[in-house]
Coordinates of C-alpha atoms and ligand atoms in Angstrom, one line a residue:
M1 CA 33.6 -24.8 -82.9
M2 CA 31.7 -26.9 -80.3
R3 CA 31.7 -29.8 -82.7
A4 CA 35.4 -29.5 -83.4
R5 CA 36.2 -29.5 -79.7
C6 CA 34.0 -32.5 -79.2
L7 CA 35.9 -34.3 -82.0
L8 CA 39.3 -33.4 -80.5
A9 CA 38.2 -34.6 -77.1
R10 CA 37.0 -37.9 -78.7
I11 CA 40.3 -38.3 -80.5
A12 CA 42.2 -37.7 -77.3
L13 CA 40.0 -40.3 -75.6
I14 CA 40.7 -42.8 -78.3
F15 CA 44.5 -42.3 -77.9
L16 CA 44.2 -42.8 -74.2
A17 CA 42.2 -46.0 -74.7
L18 CA 44.8 -47.3 -77.2
S19 CA 47.7 -46.6 -74.8
E20 CA 45.8 -48.5 -72.1
V21 CA 45.3 -51.5 -74.4
E22 CA 49.1 -51.5 -75.2
G23 CA 49.7 -51.9 -71.5
Q24 CA 52.3 -49.1 -71.6
L25 CA 54.8 -51.3 -73.4
S26 CA 56.9 -49.8 -76.2
S27 CA 59.0 -51.2 -79.0
T28 CA 61.5 -48.3 -78.7
L29 CA 62.1 -48.3 -74.9
Y30 CA 65.7 -49.4 -75.1
D31 CA 66.7 -47.7 -78.3
T32 CA 68.9 -45.2 -76.5
T33 CA 69.4 -46.9 -73.2
C34 CA 70.5 -50.3 -74.7
P35 CA 70.9 -50.0 -78.5
N36 CA 72.7 -53.3 -78.8
L37 CA 70.2 -55.3 -76.9
S38 CA 68.6 -57.0 -79.9
S39 CA 71.8 -58.0 -81.6
T40 CA 73.2 -59.3 -78.3
V41 CA 70.1 -61.4 -77.5
Q42 CA 69.8 -62.7 -81.0
A43 CA 73.5 -63.8 -81.1
A44 CA 73.1 -65.6 -77.8
V45 CA 69.9 -67.4 -78.8
N46 CA 71.3 -68.4 -82.2
S47 CA 74.3 -69.8 -80.4
A48 CA 72.2 -71.7 -77.8
V49 CA 70.0 -73.1 -80.6
A50 CA 73.1 -74.1 -82.7
T51 CA 74.3 -76.1 -79.7
E52 CA 70.9 -77.7 -79.1
A53 CA 67.9 -77.0 -81.4
R54 CA 65.4 -78.0 -78.7
M55 CA 66.5 -75.0 -76.6
G56 CA 64.6 -72.8 -79.1
A57 CA 61.4 -74.6 -78.1
S58 CA 62.3 -74.4 -74.4
L59 CA 62.7 -70.6 -74.5
V60 CA 59.4 -70.1 -76.3
R61 CA 57.6 -72.2 -73.6
L62 CA 59.5 -70.3 -70.8
H63 CA 57.8 -67.1 -72.0
F64 CA 54.4 -68.7 -72.0
H65 CA 54.8 -70.1 -68.5
D66 CA 56.0 -66.7 -67.3
C67 CA 53.1 -64.8 -68.8
F68 CA 50.4 -67.1 -67.6
V69 CA 51.4 -66.7 -63.9
N70 CA 50.9 -63.2 -62.6
G71 CA 51.6 -61.8 -66.0
C72 CA 54.9 -61.5 -68.0
D73 CA 57.0 -60.5 -65.0
G74 CA 60.0 -62.9 -64.9
S75 CA 58.4 -64.6 -61.9
I76 CA 59.2 -68.1 -63.3
L77 CA 62.9 -67.3 -63.1
L78 CA 63.0 -66.9 -59.3
D79 CA 64.7 -69.7 -57.4
D80 CA 63.3 -71.0 -54.1
S81 CA 64.6 -69.2 -51.1
T82 CA 63.5 -68.6 -47.5
N83 CA 61.1 -65.9 -48.7
I84 CA 60.0 -67.4 -52.0
T85 CA 58.3 -70.6 -53.0
G86 CA 59.2 -70.6 -56.6
E87 CA 57.3 -71.5 -59.7
K88 CA 60.0 -73.8 -60.9
T89 CA 58.8 -76.7 -58.8
A90 CA 55.1 -76.2 -59.7
G91 CA 53.6 -79.2 -61.3
P92 CA 53.6 -77.9 -64.9
N93 CA 57.2 -76.7 -64.6
N94 CA 59.1 -79.2 -62.4
N95 CA 61.5 -81.3 -64.3
S96 CA 60.0 -79.9 -67.5
V97 CA 60.6 -76.2 -68.1
R98 CA 64.2 -75.5 -69.2
G99 CA 66.3 -72.6 -70.5
Y100 CA 67.0 -70.9 -67.2
D101 CA 70.7 -71.1 -67.7
V102 CA 70.5 -69.6 -71.2
I103 CA 68.5 -66.7 -69.7
D104 CA 71.3 -66.2 -67.1
T105 CA 73.9 -66.1 -69.8
I106 CA 72.0 -63.6 -71.8
K107 CA 71.2 -61.5 -68.8
S108 CA 74.9 -61.3 -67.8
Q109 CA 75.8 -60.3 -71.4
V110 CA 73.1 -57.6 -71.4
E111 CA 74.2 -56.3 -68.0
G112 CA 77.7 -56.1 -69.5
I113 CA 76.6 -53.7 -72.3
C114 CA 73.9 -51.7 -70.3
S115 CA 73.8 -52.4 -66.6
G116 CA 70.6 -52.2 -64.7
V117 CA 68.4 -51.3 -67.7
V118 CA 66.8 -54.4 -69.2
S119 CA 64.4 -56.5 -67.2
C120 CA 64.6 -60.3 -67.2
A121 CA 60.9 -60.5 -68.3
D122 CA 61.8 -58.5 -71.4
I123 CA 64.8 -60.7 -72.1
V124 CA 62.5 -63.8 -72.0
A125 CA 60.1 -62.1 -74.5
L126 CA 62.9 -61.3 -76.8
A127 CA 64.5 -64.7 -76.5
A128 CA 61.2 -66.3 -77.4
R129 CA 60.9 -64.3 -80.6
D130 CA 64.5 -65.0 -81.6
S131 CA 64.0 -68.7 -80.9
V132 CA 61.0 -68.8 -83.2
V133 CA 63.0 -67.0 -85.9
A134 CA 66.0 -69.3 -85.4
L135 CA 63.8 -72.3 -86.1
G136 CA 62.3 -70.9 -89.3
G137 CA 59.2 -69.2 -87.9
P138 CA 57.8 -65.7 -88.2
S139 CA 59.3 -62.6 -86.7
W140 CA 57.4 -59.8 -84.9
T141 CA 58.2 -56.5 -83.1
V142 CA 58.7 -57.2 -79.4
L143 CA 57.3 -54.6 -77.0
F144 CA 59.4 -53.7 -74.0
G145 CA 58.8 -52.3 -70.5
R146 CA 57.8 -55.4 -68.4
R147 CA 59.4 -55.0 -65.0
D148 CA 60.5 -57.9 -62.9
S149 CA 58.4 -59.2 -60.0
L150 CA 59.6 -59.2 -56.4
T151 CA 58.0 -62.6 -55.8
A152 CA 56.7 -65.8 -57.4
N153 CA 53.3 -67.6 -57.3
Q154 CA 53.6 -71.4 -57.2
T155 CA 49.9 -71.7 -56.5
G156 CA 49.1 -69.6 -59.6
A157 CA 51.4 -71.8 -61.7
N158 CA 49.6 -74.9 -60.5
S159 CA 46.1 -73.5 -61.1
D160 CA 46.5 -71.3 -64.2
L161 CA 48.7 -73.3 -66.6
P162 CA 46.6 -75.7 -68.7
P163 CA 47.4 -79.4 -68.2
P164 CA 47.8 -81.8 -71.2
T165 CA 44.5 -83.5 -70.1
S166 CA 42.5 -80.3 -70.9
S167 CA 39.4 -80.4 -72.9
L168 CA 38.8 -77.9 -75.7
S169 CA 36.4 -75.9 -73.5
N170 CA 39.0 -75.9 -70.7
L171 CA 41.7 -74.6 -73.0
I172 CA 39.4 -71.9 -74.2
S173 CA 38.5 -70.8 -70.7
R174 CA 42.1 -70.8 -69.4
F175 CA 43.2 -68.6 -72.2
S176 CA 40.2 -66.4 -71.9
A177 CA 41.0 -65.9 -68.2
K178 CA 44.3 -64.3 -69.4
G179 CA 42.5 -62.1 -72.0
L180 CA 43.4 -64.3 -74.9
S181 CA 40.8 -65.3 -77.6
T182 CA 40.1 -68.8 -78.8
Q183 CA 41.8 -67.8 -82.1
D184 CA 44.9 -66.7 -80.1
M185 CA 44.8 -70.0 -78.2
I186 CA 44.6 -72.1 -81.4
A187 CA 47.4 -70.1 -83.1
L188 CA 49.7 -70.2 -80.0
S189 CA 49.2 -74.0 -79.7
G190 CA 51.1 -74.1 -83.0
A191 CA 54.2 -73.6 -80.9
H192 CA 53.9 -77.4 -80.4
T193 CA 55.4 -77.6 -83.9
I194 CA 58.7 -77.6 -82.0
G195 CA 60.0 -79.3 -78.9
Q196 CA 59.5 -82.4 -76.8
A197 CA 57.1 -83.8 -74.2
R198 CA 57.6 -86.4 -71.5
C199 CA 55.9 -89.7 -71.6
T200 CA 54.0 -88.9 -68.4
S201 CA 52.3 -86.0 -70.3
F202 CA 50.8 -88.2 -73.0
R203 CA 50.6 -91.8 -71.8
T204 CA 46.9 -91.9 -71.4
H205 CA 46.4 -90.4 -74.9
I206 CA 48.6 -93.0 -76.6
Y207 CA 47.3 -96.0 -74.7
N208 CA 43.7 -95.3 -73.7
E209 CA 42.2 -93.0 -76.3
T210 CA 40.7 -93.7 -79.7
N211 CA 41.2 -90.4 -81.5
I212 CA 44.8 -91.2 -82.4
N213 CA 46.2 -92.9 -85.5
S214 CA 47.0 -96.4 -84.4
T215 CA 50.3 -96.6 -86.3
Y216 CA 51.4 -93.4 -84.7
A217 CA 50.3 -94.5 -81.3
T218 CA 52.3 -97.8 -81.6
S219 CA 55.4 -95.9 -82.7
V220 CA 55.2 -93.5 -79.8
Q221 CA 54.5 -96.3 -77.3
A222 CA 57.9 -97.8 -78.2
N223 CA 59.6 -95.1 -76.1
C224 CA 56.8 -94.6 -73.6
P225 CA 56.0 -97.8 -71.8
F226 CA 52.7 -98.4 -70.1
S227 CA 54.4 -98.1 -66.8
G228 CA 57.8 -96.5 -66.1
G229 CA 59.8 -94.2 -68.3
D230 CA 57.9 -91.1 -67.2
D231 CA 60.6 -88.8 -68.4
N232 CA 61.2 -90.4 -71.8
L233 CA 60.8 -87.8 -74.5
S234 CA 58.8 -87.7 -77.8
P235 CA 58.6 -84.9 -80.3
L236 CA 55.4 -82.8 -80.2
D237 CA 55.6 -82.7 -84.0
V238 CA 56.5 -86.1 -85.3
Q239 CA 57.5 -84.8 -88.7
T240 CA 59.9 -81.8 -88.1
P241 CA 60.5 -81.2 -84.3
T242 CA 63.1 -78.5 -84.8
T243 CA 61.4 -76.6 -87.6
F244 CA 58.7 -74.0 -86.9
D245 CA 56.1 -74.8 -89.6
I246 CA 52.5 -75.9 -90.1
D247 CA 53.1 -79.6 -89.4
Y248 CA 51.5 -79.3 -86.0
Y249 CA 48.2 -78.7 -87.7
T250 CA 48.6 -81.3 -90.4
N251 CA 49.4 -83.8 -87.7
L252 CA 46.2 -83.0 -85.9
I253 CA 44.2 -83.6 -89.1
N254 CA 45.9 -87.0 -89.4
Q255 CA 45.1 -87.7 -85.7
Q256 CA 48.8 -87.5 -84.8
G257 CA 48.6 -85.0 -82.0
L258 CA 50.9 -86.1 -79.1
L259 CA 49.0 -84.6 -76.2
H260 CA 45.3 -85.2 -75.5
S261 CA 45.0 -81.4 -75.4
D262 CA 46.6 -81.1 -78.8
Q263 CA 44.1 -83.5 -80.5
E264 CA 41.2 -81.6 -78.7
L265 CA 41.8 -78.8 -81.3
F266 CA 40.8 -81.2 -84.1
N267 CA 38.2 -83.6 -82.7
N268 CA 35.0 -82.7 -84.5
G269 CA 34.7 -79.5 -82.6
S270 CA 34.6 -75.7 -83.0
A271 CA 38.4 -75.4 -83.5
D272 CA 38.5 -77.7 -86.5
S273 CA 38.1 -75.1 -89.1
Q274 CA 40.9 -72.9 -87.8
V275 CA 43.2 -75.9 -87.7
T276 CA 42.3 -76.7 -91.3
T277 CA 43.0 -73.1 -92.3
Y278 CA 46.5 -73.2 -90.8
A279 CA 47.3 -76.6 -92.2
N280 CA 46.6 -75.2 -95.6
D281 CA 48.1 -71.7 -95.2
Q282 CA 51.4 -71.1 -93.5
T283 CA 51.2 -67.3 -94.2
T284 CA 48.0 -67.0 -92.2
F285 CA 49.4 -69.2 -89.4
F286 CA 52.6 -67.2 -89.2
S287 CA 50.9 -63.8 -89.0
D288 CA 48.2 -65.0 -86.5
F289 CA 50.9 -66.7 -84.4
A290 CA 53.0 -63.5 -84.3
A291 CA 50.0 -61.4 -83.4
A292 CA 49.0 -63.8 -80.7
M293 CA 52.6 -63.8 -79.2
V294 CA 52.3 -60.0 -78.9
N295 CA 49.0 -60.4 -77.1
M296 CA 50.4 -63.1 -74.8
G297 CA 53.4 -60.8 -74.1
N298 CA 51.0 -58.1 -73.0
I299 CA 49.5 -60.1 -70.2
S300 CA 49.5 -57.9 -67.0
P301 CA 53.0 -56.4 -67.1
L302 CA 54.4 -54.6 -64.1
T303 CA 55.1 -51.1 -65.3
G304 CA 55.9 -47.7 -63.9
T305 CA 57.2 -48.1 -60.3
S306 CA 55.9 -51.6 -59.8
G307 CA 58.5 -54.3 -59.7
E308 CA 62.1 -53.8 -60.5
I309 CA 64.9 -54.4 -63.0
R310 CA 66.5 -57.5 -61.4
T311 CA 70.3 -57.7 -61.5
N312 CA 70.2 -61.5 -61.3
C313 CA 67.2 -63.1 -62.8
R314 CA 67.1 -65.8 -60.1
V315 CA 66.7 -63.5 -57.1
P316 CA 65.0 -60.2 -56.3
N317 CA 67.5 -57.3 -55.8
Ligands
LIG401 C1 47.1 -74.8 -75.2 C2 47.5 -75.2 -74.0 C3 48.8 -75.9 -73.8 C4 49.1 -77.1 -73.1 C5 48.0 -77.9 -72.5 C6 50.5 -77.3 -73.2 C7 51.1 -78.4 -72.6 C8 52.4 -78.7 -72.8 C9 53.0 -79.9 -72.3 C10 52.4 -80.9 -71.4 C11 54.3 -80.0 -72.8 C12 55.3 -81.0 -72.5 C13 55.9 -80.8 -71.1 C14 56.7 -82.0 -70.6 O1 56.2 -83.1 -70.9 O2 57.7 -81.9 -70.0 C15 54.5 -78.8 -73.6 C16 55.6 -78.5 -74.2 C17 55.8 -77.3 -75.0 N1 54.9 -76.3 -75.0 FE1 53.0 -76.3 -74.5 N2 51.1 -76.3 -73.9 C18 50.1 -75.4 -74.3 C19 50.3 -74.2 -74.9 C20 51.6 -73.8 -75.3 C21 51.8 -72.4 -75.7 C22 50.8 -71.3 -75.8 C23 53.1 -72.4 -76.1 C24 53.9 -71.2 -76.6 C25 53.5 -70.2 -77.2 C26 53.7 -73.7 -75.8 C27 55.0 -74.1 -76.1 C28 55.5 -75.3 -75.8 C29 56.8 -75.8 -76.3 C30 57.7 -75.0 -77.3 C31 57.0 -77.0 -75.8 C32 58.3 -77.9 -75.9 C33 59.3 -77.4 -74.9 C34 60.6 -78.1 -74.9 O3 60.9 -78.9 -75.7 O4 61.4 -77.8 -73.9 N3 52.7 -74.5 -75.3 N4 53.3 -78.1 -73.6
LIG402 C1 77.1 -52.0 -80.4 O1 77.8 -53.0 -81.1 C2 78.6 -52.5 -82.1 C3 79.2 -53.6 -82.9 O2 78.7 -54.9 -82.4 C4 79.7 -51.7 -81.4 O3 80.6 -51.2 -82.5 C5 79.1 -50.6 -80.6 O4 80.1 -49.9 -79.9 C6 78.1 -51.1 -79.7 N1 77.4 -50.0 -79.1 C7 77.2 -49.9 -77.8 C8 76.5 -48.7 -77.3 O5 77.5 -50.8 -77.0
LIG403 C1 63.8 -62.3 -46.8 O1 63.0 -61.2 -46.4 C2 63.6 -60.5 -45.3 C3 62.6 -59.4 -44.9 O2 62.2 -58.7 -46.0 C4 65.0 -60.0 -45.7 O3 65.6 -59.3 -44.7 C5 65.9 -61.1 -46.2 O4 67.1 -60.6 -46.7 C6 65.2 -61.9 -47.2 N1 66.0 -63.1 -47.5 C7 66.3 -63.6 -48.7 C8 67.1 -64.8 -48.8 O5 66.0 -62.9 -49.7
LIG404 C1 60.2 -81.7 -58.2 O1 60.9 -82.8 -58.8 C2 61.9 -83.3 -57.9 C3 62.8 -84.3 -58.6 O2 62.0 -85.2 -59.3 C4 61.1 -84.0 -56.7 O3 62.0 -84.6 -55.8 C5 60.3 -82.9 -56.0 O4 59.5 -83.5 -55.0 C6 59.4 -82.2 -57.0 N1 58.9 -81.0 -56.4 C7 57.6 -80.8 -56.2 C8 57.2 -79.6 -55.5 O5 56.7 -81.6 -56.6
LIG405 C1 48.5 -66.3 -57.6 O1 47.8 -66.7 -58.7 C2 46.4 -66.9 -58.4 C3 45.7 -67.5 -59.6 O2 45.9 -66.6 -60.7 C4 45.8 -65.5 -58.0 O3 44.4 -65.7 -57.6 C5 46.5 -65.0 -56.8 O4 46.1 -63.7 -56.5 C6 48.0 -64.9 -57.0 N1 48.7 -64.6 -55.8 C7 49.6 -63.6 -55.8 C8 50.2 -63.4 -54.4 O5 49.9 -62.9 -56.7
LIG406 C1 43.8 -96.9 -69.1 O1 42.5 -97.2 -68.7 C2 42.5 -98.3 -67.8 C3 41.1 -98.7 -67.5 O2 40.3 -97.6 -67.2 C4 43.2 -97.9 -66.5 O3 43.3 -99.0 -65.6 C5 44.7 -97.6 -66.9 O4 45.3 -97.1 -65.8 C6 44.7 -96.5 -68.0 N1 46.1 -96.4 -68.4 C7 46.6 -95.2 -68.7 C8 48.0 -95.2 -69.2 O5 46.0 -94.2 -68.7
LIG407 C1 47.8 -93.8 -89.8 O1 49.0 -93.3 -90.3 C2 49.6 -94.1 -91.2 C3 51.0 -93.6 -91.5 O2 51.1 -92.2 -91.5 C4 48.8 -94.2 -92.5 O3 49.4 -95.1 -93.4 C5 47.4 -94.8 -92.1 O4 46.6 -94.8 -93.2 C6 46.8 -94.0 -91.0 N1 45.7 -94.8 -90.4 C7 44.5 -94.3 -90.4 C8 43.4 -95.2 -89.8 O5 44.2 -93.1 -90.7
LIG408 C1 34.2 -87.2 -86.4 O1 33.0 -87.5 -87.0 C2 33.1 -88.4 -88.1 C3 31.7 -88.6 -88.8 O2 30.7 -88.6 -87.8 C4 33.6 -89.8 -87.5 O3 33.7 -90.7 -88.5 C5 34.9 -89.5 -86.9 O4 35.4 -90.7 -86.2 C6 34.9 -88.4 -85.9 N1 36.2 -88.1 -85.4 C7 36.5 -87.9 -84.2 C8 37.9 -87.5 -83.9 O5 35.7 -87.9 -83.3

């Protein structure tokens, strides 16, 4: 009897611990309150990606840059105002992060089918998943229940988002600071199989570093002069910039990483073996990436009575 009670108490504790780990998010939160949420967001993302394939990449990055600053709370979406110094003009975001208008469009469609129910932060998480799927990548179950912040944190955006000059140990510690493992970091970096970067983000790597294929460096230099042209774009994956695949990792093995930070993942260091695994096994990469996106989406959500469901993603209610 005593033993049975002990066991029951233990099981109850384990369930409590599990719900803590899940951060109170739930895949079924909107099942009855907004049953058409998924189809609405998916159609809007597919339409945006059909208009411009790169938008899929931009929406994935938007979720990353939201989650790394005060958690996944839609804080990146807030415009500057008298009361708010927004994250949009922080160094890593200014003239770089895009997709705000697509989120506005989706939000207004979602408000149209179920007003005041779905947070902007959840819409960003869902749009990121649908973007990956639209470009040929894996799918996963998105958890819901992140409420929207009342404010933004520009200082946090400047300090917590990893710059493209990061070393491997820097990347590991910045992800670790958000509760993400090195394995998650290496899998999530595979998002650089889609999208574009500006010359200013990789100039030093293509001109001044030796761990880069010289033919590749020369071809990228053609559109990224030694001085000027800071905003000129190059694909992060030179092979298939609008397809979500393993080419990011094969590029690293061929010393064709665009950013210094990319090539750090295959530079005779501790990340090499995981990069090699992914370059040889899309199934493993896809399932690790999906799991890591769920982990990233769980970073410090506002739940319960914290935060709010914004009406307009750009301003607190
Ligand atoms: C590991 C550390 C990371 C660093 C240092 C990094 C850095 C960068 C930089 C510098 C750019 C180009 C920005 C520009 O020049 O305008 C970029 C683009 C991008 N990043 Fe990352 N990133 C990292 C991780 C991630 C993660 C975790 C994701 C998503 C899961 C992600 C998704 C993207 C995407 C999709 C783009 C292209 C966006 C577009 O074309 O609009 N990155 N990243
Ligand atoms: C959901 O969408 C379907 C078809 O797109 C529509 O028939 C249905 O009425 C919608 N349900 C709600 C609750 O909006
Ligand atoms: C700024 O905050 C004050 C005090 O909370 C509030 O009255 C005002 O409406 C806010 N202004 C904006 C633009 O949000
Ligand atoms: C953001 O970019 C704009 C346009 O290039 C520039 O004028 C502004 O100074 C930048 N903002 C910050 C905070 O650096
Ligand atoms: C902003 O982000 C920094 C770095 O993560 C953090 O230390 C600080 O507490 C945050 N500020 C607010 C007001 O959330
Ligand atoms: C490359 O290195 C040289 C010598 O240190 C420096 O003067 C130059 O500014 C660097 N160029 C770039 C693009 O990093
Ligand atoms: C660099 O890449 C080119 C073209 O992909 C390849 O032919 C060449 O062998 C590579 N060079 C080195 C040194 O690996
Ligand atoms: C890795 O080590 C090998 C053998 O020592 C060396 O030939 C190669 O240049 C190194 N590669 C990098 C990226 O440092």
